[in-house]
Amino acid sequence: MYDRYDAMLFIEGTVDHPVAHYEAPSINQSYLPRVLESEIQSIAEEKRIEQSGISEEVIENIAQPITFSLEASDDNARSEAELDQARFFVYILLFVIYFTVLFLGNMIASEVATEKSSRVMELLITSTSPAQQMFGKILGVGLVGLTQYSIIFLVALVTFGMGMDGSLPQVSGNVGQAEQEMIQEASFSLELFMLAFVYFVLGYFLYATLAAMLGSLVTRIEDVGLAVGPMNMLVILALLISMFSLGNPSATITTVTSYIPFFYANDYVFTGWYGRSVLI
């Protein structure tokens, strides 16, 4: 039977109490059953309303949504649109830092361990200090990553900035109120972007320094994964705390972790203050 059908749905009972039975070779796919259940529930509700004789006007009045608005009492508080934009930047920043630390941090640790296992270190140690070697490695790998991100950003900027006909969008000389609001939003985005870039650089240097230190503790490249394991767990923990703090930046866990250097980040995008956040 299942050679012809992927799944079968049986509906029995009455409109007041319908009974649906979903049968398939495997029920590990939960999306389709949930969609079918929702559709059957909607159809049953429509049939019950028709049988009750209630007019469509009454139903529309009952289902009329309420008007709900948000307003902050603080004069320096940001609007809901600005907060949504700030959350978007923080969300992107979190994942950029997360993948950067995992990728470039492991690269730095591997490079340090590789130099220790070769005769290159014997030549370098006589001409430069260990601190200069460490920061040189961090800056070198960091510039490589920054170059990659710059290329990706420029390509995305040009792609989304181009029109459908391949030309850049034209800006009219008469700037009205709507255009002025767009300019204000653009400046706000630039402020957030610059702030995100600063904290991205600070977060990179913090974790890159830790990765270089962990890489110097091993002498074989095979042991790098074990050495940077605690740092990777720290980054994952910071990411989880960050995702929770996005929905509730005033939570106790956000306040407590704000005093830990590895979880210190910027809550400015939500409140206008310089202080705490996570993953930087």
CSV table of C-alpha atoms in Angstrom, one decimal, residues 78-87 269:
chain,number,residue,atom,x,y,z
A,78,ARG,CA,15.0,53.5,22.3
A,79,SER,CA,11.9,52.7,20.3
A,80,GLU,CA,10.7,49.2,19.4
A,81,ALA,CA,12.0,49.6,15.9
A,82,GLU,CA,15.4,50.6,17.1
A,83,LEU,CA,15.5,47.8,19.5
A,84,ASP,CA,14.6,45.3,16.8
A,85,GLN,CA,17.3,46.7,14.7
A,86,ALA,CA,19.8,46.5,17.6
A,87,ARG,CA,18.8,42.9,18.3
A,269,VAL,CA,22.4,48.6,21.8
